[in-house]
Structure formats: structure tokens, C-alpha cells
């Protein structure tokens, strides 16, 4: 076989593995595949560098990790109760995608991109206007807690329904971060499902990347191997929630 | 000796006067009228920047003018107590207002760098992002 043909063959095979969701545990996306993207599988680790276990999550606490790029924050939460399953959601352009449910023993663990789809509000090391509000909590954005709230313009999203938008000026739901939990209770992030705001975000916040990540282009770097998980209160100096 | 004592007395008087002036300034309220005036200044300053994008001034001078006018207002807003200019039902949003202020300044800094590089596309890009912040604040706080 000629070298060029061999490379073409292996390249095609690699691409198949990257984009075929059936090789991951769930079929998640609409037929055209636009709304689902896999990334290098990364392990969540604690501040000391030890594997972050699913059972270590305190119920309804906000935990932050960066994925798929080093500048794109995500929040993982153990909701304390099982989520809905097979929720059909739609992006702004009408493309459907399916939220299969939470992970973990009780199906209660979910992760979402912490970038509001409205105007891209997100947690930074200085402050956070975006977080999960526990069921017993109060928010101006919605009639009850148990929602993700963007306190910039008061949009609310239900994690039990795959980050569906339930109130406020946002027109789409949150991007779900697909997690896997292995036999040793380790948590892995593998992909992103739903309307992606990463491109717009990377375009809009380059000056921030200079401040927080040492350079405008550095914010675009993909996370490799592992991501550190910290509580939101340790990630951001000031938590603002309305 | 007498001259030295007089100099010391004058010096103390000047210091006391300065302290009084500073404390008076610090307690001076920033009213809604002041806020409206400053908002209009910023709107005009955005026009200045737009003129630069349309090549209606030399060497981007109007862009620099616009940036400086906005930054001057932003520094005022940074110092004042939001309670002076926000309606009562909006007081909770004062941190949001301050955050928006800092974001606008961030994009203005980018515009300044783009002017130095004579990069019109970058000026336009950051002008749009700054404008989005203005709109963001108004969306939340302006009725």
C-alpha cells in the first residue's frame, strides 16, 4: 500500500472514532451531528491532583472546571435527585438534540458550560454572575430554586431538563457537558452537547484571556488529560446571585 | 524663626483646606441629572469613535477623543455610590453595573491598541463589543 493511501485510511478511521457517538455510551444528537462534539477525554481532579470522585460531590454545590478549552468554565453539580431522561431540546435554529439524563448512581450528576447563551456571562476568577441556585434558594430569575441562573439579565435554566431555558432573555438552553463515571467512581468529561457558544465566547473575551491565562490565544488551547475541579466559591472571589 | 513659624502655619492651613475639600467632594452626591449627562457624553463619544471608523478624522484622532471621553465618565461611575443614581428597585444590580463598567473599559483599551496598530477591523470589533456592554447594562437597568 502506498504511504499516502495508508495515511488516508488511518486518518479516516481516526475521524470515525472521534465523531461516532455510538462508541461512547449514548446516542445523543440530532442526525446531522451539528450539536454534538467530542473532545479528548479528560479526567476531573481535585486541587491536590487526585482523581475527583463522583461521591465527593456535595449535593447542590457548584463545582467549576475548565473544558473543553482552558478558558471555558463549566459547572458540575450533584442535584441530589435523578434528572429527567430523554428530554428533547431545540437550538435557536430548530435543530433537535436529546438530553439523555444525569450520570452517577442516582442519575443526579450533571455538568453544563457555565457560559450563558444570552450574552456569554460566565464565571471568572474575579467574579461570577452565573451559578446553580439550590432548590431551597431564591432567585429573581425564576419562581423557585433548583435552576442555573445568569444574574446579568436574569435568565434561568433547569438542569433536570438538560439545561433547558425556562425564563429570561436567553433563547436557548445551556450546552451540556457529557460526563462519564468509571468503575472507580472517577469522573471524565468527554464532549459537549447542545448549541455551542464557545466560538462566540472565544471571540468576545480575548482581553480577559490576556489577564487570566497569560495571552489572548492561550485561552483557546484545548484542555489535555485532566482538569482541576474547585468549588465556585474558590474559583471566583465574588459570587453575585440575584 | 518668626518666618519659619509663619510658613509652617500656612502649610498647615493649606493641608487643612485640602482635607476639607476632599471630604466635601467625597460626600457630594452623584444625582440622576449627573448620570443622564454622563450617559449622553458617552453616547456622543461613541459617535466620535464611529467617525473614526468611517475615516472622517485624521490619524484616528476622533477615536482617541471618544475613548478618552468615555473613560472619564467610567472613572466617575467607578467612584460614586450606585445608590445615588439607581432606582430603588435596581439597587441590587449595582455590582452588575460596576462589572459592565469594567468590561467597557477593557474593550476601550483594546481599541486604543488597535488605533496604534492602525487596525480598523480590530477597532470595529471591539467597538461592537463595547457597545454590546452598553446595551447589556441598559437592558437590565434602563426602563
CSV table of C-alpha atoms in Angstrom, one decimal:
chain,number,residue,atom,x,y,z
A,1,UNK,CA,0.0,0.0,0.0
A,2,UNK,CA,1.3,3.4,-0.8
A,3,UNK,CA,2.1,5.7,2.1
A,4,UNK,CA,-0.5,8.3,1.0
A,5,UNK,CA,-3.3,5.7,0.9
A,6,UNK,CA,-2.2,4.3,4.2
A,7,UNK,CA,-2.4,7.7,5.9
A,8,UNK,CA,-5.7,8.4,4.3
A,9,UNK,CA,-7.1,5.2,5.6
A,10,UNK,CA,-5.8,5.6,9.2
A,11,UNK,CA,-6.9,9.3,9.2
A,12,UNK,CA,-10.4,8.3,8.2
A,13,UNK,CA,-10.5,5.6,10.9
A,14,UNK,CA,-9.4,8.1,13.5
A,15,UNK,CA,-12.1,10.6,12.4
A,16,UNK,CA,-14.7,7.9,12.7
A,17,UNK,CA,-13.7,7.2,16.2
A,18,UNK,CA,-13.7,10.9,17.1
A,19,UNK,CA,-17.2,11.7,15.8
A,20,UNK,CA,-19.1,8.4,16.3
A,21,UNK,CA,-21.1,8.8,19.4
A,22,UNK,CA,-22.1,5.2,19.5
A,23,UNK,CA,-18.6,4.5,20.7
A,24,UNK,CA,-19.5,6.5,23.7
A,25,UNK,CA,-22.3,5.2,25.9
A,26,UNK,CA,-25.2,7.2,24.5
A,27,UNK,CA,-26.6,8.4,21.2
A,28,UNK,CA,-27.2,12.0,21.9
A,29,UNK,CA,-27.6,14.2,19.0
A,30,UNK,CA,-29.8,15.0,16.0
A,31,UNK,CA,-29.0,13.2,12.8
A,32,UNK,CA,-26.8,15.9,11.3
A,33,UNK,CA,-24.4,15.8,14.3
A,34,UNK,CA,-24.1,19.5,14.4
A,35,UNK,CA,-24.8,19.9,18.1
A,36,UNK,CA,-22.5,17.2,19.5
A,37,UNK,CA,-18.8,17.4,19.6
A,38,UNK,CA,-16.4,15.1,21.3
A,39,UNK,CA,-13.1,16.2,22.7
A,40,UNK,CA,-10.1,14.4,24.2
A,41,UNK,CA,-11.4,12.6,27.2
A,42,UNK,CA,-10.2,14.4,30.3
A,43,UNK,CA,-10.3,13.3,34.0
A,44,UNK,CA,-11.5,15.6,36.7
A,45,UNK,CA,-9.1,16.1,39.5
A,46,UNK,CA,-9.1,17.9,42.8
A,47,UNK,CA,-6.8,20.7,43.8
A,48,UNK,CA,-4.2,18.2,45.0
A,49,UNK,CA,-4.2,16.4,41.7
A,50,UNK,CA,-6.1,13.3,42.9
A,51,UNK,CA,-8.9,11.9,40.9
A,52,UNK,CA,-12.1,13.7,41.8
A,53,UNK,CA,-14.7,11.1,42.7
A,54,UNK,CA,-18.4,11.3,42.0
A,55,UNK,CA,-19.2,10.6,45.6
A,56,UNK,CA,-17.1,13.6,46.7
A,57,UNK,CA,-19.6,16.0,45.2
A,58,UNK,CA,-21.6,17.8,47.9
A,59,UNK,CA,-25.2,17.9,46.9
A,60,UNK,CA,-26.2,21.1,45.1
A,61,UNK,CA,-22.8,22.6,45.4
A,62,UNK,CA,-21.3,24.4,42.4
A,63,UNK,CA,-18.0,22.9,41.2
A,64,UNK,CA,-16.1,24.6,38.4
A,65,UNK,CA,-13.7,23.1,35.9
A,66,UNK,CA,-12.5,24.3,32.5
A,67,UNK,CA,-13.4,22.3,29.5
A,68,UNK,CA,-13.0,21.9,26.5
A,69,UNK,CA,-10.7,24.9,26.4
A,70,UNK,CA,-8.7,26.2,29.2
A,71,UNK,CA,-10.8,29.4,29.3
A,72,UNK,CA,-14.3,27.9,29.0
A,73,UNK,CA,-15.7,27.3,32.5
A,74,UNK,CA,-18.2,24.5,33.3
A,75,UNK,CA,-20.2,23.8,36.4
A,76,UNK,CA,-20.8,20.2,37.6
A,77,UNK,CA,-23.5,19.7,40.2
A,78,UNK,CA,-24.9,16.7,42.0
A,79,UNK,CA,-28.6,17.7,42.0
A,80,UNK,CA,-29.4,15.2,44.8
A,81,UNK,CA,-32.2,13.6,42.7
A,82,UNK,CA,-32.4,12.0,39.3
A,83,UNK,CA,-32.9,14.2,36.3
A,84,UNK,CA,-35.4,13.7,33.6
A,85,UNK,CA,-34.4,11.3,30.8
A,86,UNK,CA,-34.6,11.6,27.0
A,87,UNK,CA,-35.6,15.3,27.1
A,88,UNK,CA,-36.0,16.7,23.6
A,89,UNK,CA,-34.5,20.2,23.3
A,90,UNK,CA,-34.0,22.6,20.4
A,91,UNK,CA,-31.4,25.1,19.5
A,92,UNK,CA,-32.3,28.5,18.1
A,93,UNK,CA,-32.2,27.3,14.5
A,94,UNK,CA,-34.7,24.5,15.3
A,95,UNK,CA,-32.2,21.6,15.4
A,96,UNK,CA,-33.2,19.0,18.0
A,97,UNK,CA,-31.0,17.3,20.4
A,98,UNK,CA,-31.7,14.9,23.3
A,99,UNK,CA,-30.6,15.1,26.9
A,100,UNK,CA,-30.3,11.5,28.0
A,101,UNK,CA,-30.1,12.3,31.7
A,102,UNK,CA,-27.6,12.7,34.5
A,103,UNK,CA,-24.9,10.3,35.4
A,104,UNK,CA,-23.8,8.7,38.7
A,105,UNK,CA,-25.6,6.0,40.7
A,106,UNK,CA,-28.7,8.1,41.0
A,107,UNK,CA,-28.5,9.8,37.7
A,108,UNK,CA,-28.3,13.1,39.5
A,109,UNK,CA,-24.9,14.5,38.4
A,110,UNK,CA,-24.9,16.9,35.5
A,111,UNK,CA,-22.5,19.4,34.0
A,112,UNK,CA,-23.1,22.4,31.8
A,113,UNK,CA,-21.0,25.0,30.2
A,114,UNK,CA,-21.1,28.0,32.5
A,115,UNK,CA,-21.4,30.4,29.6
A,116,UNK,CA,-24.8,32.0,29.4
A,117,UNK,CA,-26.2,31.6,25.8
A,118,UNK,CA,-27.7,35.1,26.0
A,119,UNK,CA,-24.7,37.4,26.3
A,120,UNK,CA,-22.0,35.0,27.4
A,121,UNK,CA,-21.8,35.9,31.1
A,122,UNK,CA,-19.5,33.4,32.8
A,123,UNK,CA,-17.5,32.9,36.0
A,124,UNK,CA,-14.1,34.5,36.1
A,125,UNK,CA,-11.5,34.4,38.9
A,126,UNK,CA,-12.7,37.8,39.9
A,127,UNK,CA,-16.4,37.3,39.9
A,128,UNK,CA,-19.3,35.1,38.9
A,129,UNK,CA,-22.8,36.1,37.9
A,130,UNK,CA,-23.6,32.6,36.8
A,131,UNK,CA,-24.3,29.6,39.1
A,132,UNK,CA,-26.7,26.9,40.1
A,133,UNK,CA,-29.2,28.0,42.8
A,134,UNK,CA,-30.2,25.2,45.1
A,135,UNK,CA,-33.8,24.1,45.4
A,136,UNK,CA,-34.2,25.9,48.7
A,137,UNK,CA,-32.6,29.0,47.3
A,138,UNK,CA,-34.3,32.1,46.0
A,139,UNK,CA,-33.7,34.0,42.7
A,140,UNK,CA,-35.2,36.9,40.9
A,141,UNK,CA,-34.8,34.9,37.7
A,142,UNK,CA,-37.3,32.2,38.4
A,143,UNK,CA,-40.2,31.3,40.7
A,144,UNK,CA,-38.1,28.7,42.6
A,145,UNK,CA,-34.6,27.4,43.1
A,146,UNK,CA,-33.1,24.3,41.5
A,147,UNK,CA,-32.1,26.3,38.4
A,148,UNK,CA,-29.0,27.7,36.9
A,149,UNK,CA,-29.2,31.5,37.0
A,150,UNK,CA,-27.5,34.1,35.0
A,151,UNK,CA,-27.6,37.2,37.2
A,152,UNK,CA,-26.7,39.6,34.4
A,153,UNK,CA,-30.1,39.6,32.8
A,154,UNK,CA,-31.9,37.0,34.9
A,155,UNK,CA,-32.2,34.0,32.6
A,156,UNK,CA,-32.9,30.7,34.2
A,157,UNK,CA,-32.2,27.1,33.1
A,158,UNK,CA,-33.3,23.8,34.5
A,159,UNK,CA,-30.6,21.2,34.9
A,160,UNK,CA,-33.1,18.4,35.4
A,161,UNK,CA,-34.3,19.0,31.9
A,162,UNK,CA,-30.9,19.2,30.3
A,163,UNK,CA,-30.3,22.9,30.9
A,164,UNK,CA,-33.5,24.0,29.2
A,165,UNK,CA,-34.1,27.7,29.3
A,166,UNK,CA,-37.2,28.4,31.4
A,167,UNK,CA,-37.1,32.2,31.9
A,168,UNK,CA,-35.4,35.4,30.9
A,169,UNK,CA,-34.0,36.8,27.6
A,170,UNK,CA,-31.9,33.7,26.7
A,171,UNK,CA,-33.4,31.9,23.7
A,172,UNK,CA,-31.5,28.6,24.0
A,173,UNK,CA,-30.5,26.2,26.7
A,174,UNK,CA,-27.1,25.6,28.2
A,175,UNK,CA,-24.5,23.5,26.5
A,176,UNK,CA,-24.4,20.2,28.3
A,177,UNK,CA,-21.0,18.7,29.1
A,178,UNK,CA,-21.1,15.0,28.6
A,179,UNK,CA,-19.7,13.1,31.6
A,180,UNK,CA,-18.7,9.5,32.2
A,181,UNK,CA,-18.2,7.9,35.5
A,182,UNK,CA,-16.0,4.8,35.5
A,183,UNK,CA,-16.0,1.8,37.9
A,184,UNK,CA,-13.7,3.5,40.3
A,185,UNK,CA,-16.0,6.5,40.6
A,186,UNK,CA,-13.7,8.8,38.6
A,187,UNK,CA,-15.4,11.5,36.6
A,188,UNK,CA,-14.4,12.1,33.0
A,189,UNK,CA,-15.6,14.9,30.6
A,190,UNK,CA,-15.8,13.7,27.0
A,191,UNK,CA,-17.9,16.1,24.9
A,192,UNK,CA,-20.4,18.9,24.6
A,193,UNK,CA,-24.0,18.6,23.5
A,194,UNK,CA,-26.3,21.4,22.5
A,195,UNK,CA,-25.9,24.8,21.0
A,196,UNK,CA,-22.3,25.8,21.4
A,197,UNK,CA,-21.3,29.3,22.4
A,198,UNK,CA,-17.6,28.5,22.5
A,199,UNK,CA,-16.7,30.3,19.3
A,200,UNK,CA,-18.6,33.5,20.2
A,201,UNK,CA,-17.1,33.4,23.7
A,202,UNK,CA,-13.5,33.0,22.5
A,203,UNK,CA,-14.1,35.8,20.1
A,204,UNK,CA,-15.5,38.2,22.7
A,205,UNK,CA,-13.3,37.7,25.7
A,206,UNK,CA,-9.7,37.7,24.3
A,207,UNK,CA,-8.7,40.6,26.5
A,208,UNK,CA,-9.8,38.5,29.5
A,209,UNK,CA,-7.6,35.7,28.4
A,210,UNK,CA,-4.6,38.0,28.5
A,211,UNK,CA,-5.4,38.7,32.1
A,212,UNK,CA,-6.2,35.2,33.3
A,213,UNK,CA,-4.4,32.8,31.1
A,214,UNK,CA,-1.3,34.7,30.0
A,215,UNK,CA,-2.2,35.5,26.5
A,216,UNK,CA,-5.1,36.1,24.1
A,217,UNK,CA,-4.5,33.0,22.1
A,218,UNK,CA,-3.8,30.8,25.2
A,219,UNK,CA,-7.5,30.9,26.1
A,220,UNK,CA,-8.2,28.8,23.0
A,221,UNK,CA,-6.0,25.9,24.0
A,222,UNK,CA,-7.8,22.6,24.5
A,223,UNK,CA,-7.6,21.0,27.9
A,224,UNK,CA,-5.5,17.9,27.8
A,225,UNK,CA,-5.5,14.9,30.1
A,226,UNK,CA,-7.1,16.4,33.2
A,227,UNK,CA,-9.0,19.4,34.6
A,228,UNK,CA,-8.9,20.7,38.1
A,229,UNK,CA,-12.2,21.0,39.9
A,230,UNK,CA,-12.8,23.6,42.6
A,231,UNK,CA,-15.9,24.9,44.3
A,232,UNK,CA,-17.3,28.1,42.7
A,233,UNK,CA,-16.5,30.0,45.8
A,234,UNK,CA,-12.9,29.0,45.4
A,235,UNK,CA,-12.9,29.8,41.7
A,236,UNK,CA,-14.4,33.3,41.9
A,237,UNK,CA,-13.6,35.9,44.5
A,238,UNK,CA,-17.1,37.4,44.4
A,239,UNK,CA,-20.3,35.5,43.8
A,240,UNK,CA,-23.2,37.6,42.7
A,241,UNK,CA,-26.6,36.0,42.5
A,242,UNK,CA,-29.9,37.8,42.2
B,1,UNK,CA,12.3,81.9,63.4
B,2,UNK,CA,9.1,84.0,63.0
B,3,UNK,CA,9.2,83.5,59.3
B,4,UNK,CA,9.6,79.7,59.8
B,5,UNK,CA,6.6,79.6,62.1
B,6,UNK,CA,4.5,81.5,59.6
B,7,UNK,CA,5.5,79.2,56.8
B,8,UNK,CA,4.5,76.2,59.0
B,9,UNK,CA,1.2,77.8,59.8
B,10,UNK,CA,0.5,78.5,56.2
B,11,UNK,CA,1.4,74.9,55.3
B,12,UNK,CA,-1.0,73.5,57.9
B,13,UNK,CA,-3.7,75.8,56.6
B,14,UNK,CA,-3.3,74.6,53.1
B,15,UNK,CA,-3.3,71.0,54.3
B,16,UNK,CA,-6.5,71.5,56.3
B,17,UNK,CA,-8.2,73.3,53.4
B,18,UNK,CA,-7.3,70.3,51.1
B,19,UNK,CA,-8.7,67.8,53.5
B,20,UNK,CA,-11.9,69.7,53.8
B,21,UNK,CA,-12.2,70.0,50.0
B,22,UNK,CA,-11.6,66.2,49.6
B,23,UNK,CA,-14.1,65.3,52.2
B,24,UNK,CA,-16.7,67.7,50.7
B,25,UNK,CA,-16.1,66.1,47.3
B,26,UNK,CA,-16.4,62.6,48.7
B,27,UNK,CA,-19.8,63.3,50.2
B,28,UNK,CA,-21.1,65.2,47.1
B,29,UNK,CA,-24.0,63.2,45.6
B,30,UNK,CA,-24.0,61.9,42.1
B,31,UNK,CA,-27.5,62.7,41.0
B,32,UNK,CA,-29.7,61.3,38.3
B,33,UNK,CA,-29.1,64.5,36.4
B,34,UNK,CA,-25.4,63.9,36.5
B,35,UNK,CA,-25.9,60.3,35.4
B,36,UNK,CA,-28.1,61.4,32.4
B,37,UNK,CA,-25.5,64.0,31.4
B,38,UNK,CA,-22.7,61.4,31.6
B,39,UNK,CA,-24.7,58.9,29.6
B,40,UNK,CA,-25.2,61.5,26.9
B,41,UNK,CA,-21.5,62.2,26.9
B,42,UNK,CA,-20.8,58.5,26.4
B,43,UNK,CA,-23.3,58.3,23.5
B,44,UNK,CA,-21.6,61.3,21.8
B,45,UNK,CA,-18.2,59.7,22.4
B,46,UNK,CA,-19.4,56.5,20.6
B,47,UNK,CA,-20.2,58.8,17.7
B,48,UNK,CA,-16.7,60.1,17.8
B,49,UNK,CA,-15.3,56.5,17.5
B,50,UNK,CA,-17.8,55.8,14.7
B,51,UNK,CA,-16.5,58.8,12.8
B,52,UNK,CA,-13.0,57.3,13.0
B,53,UNK,CA,-14.3,54.1,11.6
B,54,UNK,CA,-15.7,56.0,8.7
B,55,UNK,CA,-12.3,57.7,8.2
B,56,UNK,CA,-13.7,61.1,8.9
B,57,UNK,CA,-10.8,62.3,11.0
B,58,UNK,CA,-7.0,62.2,10.7
B,59,UNK,CA,-4.9,59.5,12.3
B,60,UNK,CA,-7.8,58.2,14.3
B,61,UNK,CA,-7.9,61.3,16.5
B,62,UNK,CA,-11.6,61.2,16.9
B,63,UNK,CA,-11.4,57.6,18.0
B,64,UNK,CA,-8.9,58.6,20.7
B,65,UNK,CA,-11.1,61.5,21.7
B,66,UNK,CA,-14.1,59.2,22.0
B,67,UNK,CA,-12.2,56.7,24.1
B,68,UNK,CA,-11.0,59.4,26.5
B,69,UNK,CA,-14.4,60.9,26.9
B,70,UNK,CA,-15.9,57.5,27.8
B,71,UNK,CA,-13.1,56.6,30.1
B,72,UNK,CA,-13.5,59.9,32.0
B,73,UNK,CA,-17.1,59.1,32.6
B,74,UNK,CA,-16.4,55.5,33.6
B,75,UNK,CA,-13.9,56.7,36.2
B,76,UNK,CA,-16.6,58.8,37.7
B,77,UNK,CA,-19.0,55.9,37.8
B,78,UNK,CA,-16.4,53.8,39.5
B,79,UNK,CA,-16.1,56.3,42.3
B,80,UNK,CA,-19.7,57.1,43.1
B,81,UNK,CA,-22.1,55.1,45.2
B,82,UNK,CA,-24.6,53.4,42.8
B,83,UNK,CA,-27.3,54.2,45.3
B,84,UNK,CA,-27.0,57.8,44.2
B,85,UNK,CA,-28.2,57.1,40.6
B,86,UNK,CA,-30.0,53.7,40.6
B,87,UNK,CA,-33.7,53.5,41.3
B,88,UNK,CA,-34.6,51.7,44.5
B,89,UNK,CA,-35.8,48.5,42.8
B,90,UNK,CA,-32.5,48.4,40.9
B,91,UNK,CA,-30.1,48.8,43.8
B,92,UNK,CA,-29.4,45.1,43.9
B,93,UNK,CA,-27.9,45.4,40.4
B,94,UNK,CA,-25.1,47.8,41.4
B,95,UNK,CA,-22.5,45.1,41.1
B,96,UNK,CA,-23.7,44.3,37.6
B,97,UNK,CA,-23.3,48.0,36.7
B,98,UNK,CA,-19.8,48.1,38.0
B,99,UNK,CA,-18.9,44.9,36.2
B,100,UNK,CA,-20.3,46.3,32.9
B,101,UNK,CA,-18.2,49.4,33.5
B,102,UNK,CA,-15.0,47.4,33.8
B,103,UNK,CA,-15.9,45.4,30.6
B,104,UNK,CA,-16.4,48.6,28.6
B,105,UNK,CA,-13.0,49.9,29.8
B,106,UNK,CA,-11.4,46.6,28.8
B,107,UNK,CA,-12.7,46.9,25.2
B,108,UNK,CA,-11.7,50.6,25.1
B,109,UNK,CA,-8.1,49.5,25.9
B,110,UNK,CA,-8.3,47.1,23.0
B,111,UNK,CA,-9.5,49.9,20.7
B,112,UNK,CA,-6.6,52.0,21.9
B,113,UNK,CA,-4.1,49.3,20.9
B,114,UNK,CA,-5.8,48.8,17.6
B,115,UNK,CA,-5.5,52.5,16.8
B,116,UNK,CA,-1.8,52.3,17.5
B,117,UNK,CA,-1.6,49.3,15.1
B,118,UNK,CA,-3.9,51.1,12.6
B,119,UNK,CA,-6.1,48.0,12.6
B,120,UNK,CA,-9.6,49.2,11.6
B,121,UNK,CA,-11.1,45.7,11.8
B,122,UNK,CA,-10.0,45.4,15.4
B,123,UNK,CA,-11.3,48.8,16.3
B,124,UNK,CA,-14.7,47.9,14.8
B,125,UNK,CA,-14.7,44.5,16.6
B,126,UNK,CA,-14.0,46.0,20.0
B,127,UNK,CA,-16.3,48.9,19.4
B,128,UNK,CA,-19.1,46.4,18.8
B,129,UNK,CA,-18.2,44.5,21.9
B,130,UNK,CA,-18.1,47.8,24.0
B,131,UNK,CA,-21.5,48.8,22.5
B,132,UNK,CA,-22.8,45.4,23.5
B,133,UNK,CA,-21.9,46.1,27.1
B,134,UNK,CA,-23.6,49.4,27.0
B,135,UNK,CA,-26.7,47.7,25.7
B,136,UNK,CA,-26.3,45.0,28.3
B,137,UNK,CA,-26.5,47.4,31.1
B,138,UNK,CA,-29.4,49.3,29.6
B,139,UNK,CA,-31.2,46.0,29.1
B,140,UNK,CA,-31.0,45.4,32.8
B,141,UNK,CA,-31.2,48.9,34.3
B,142,UNK,CA,-32.9,51.2,31.9
B,143,UNK,CA,-36.7,51.3,31.6
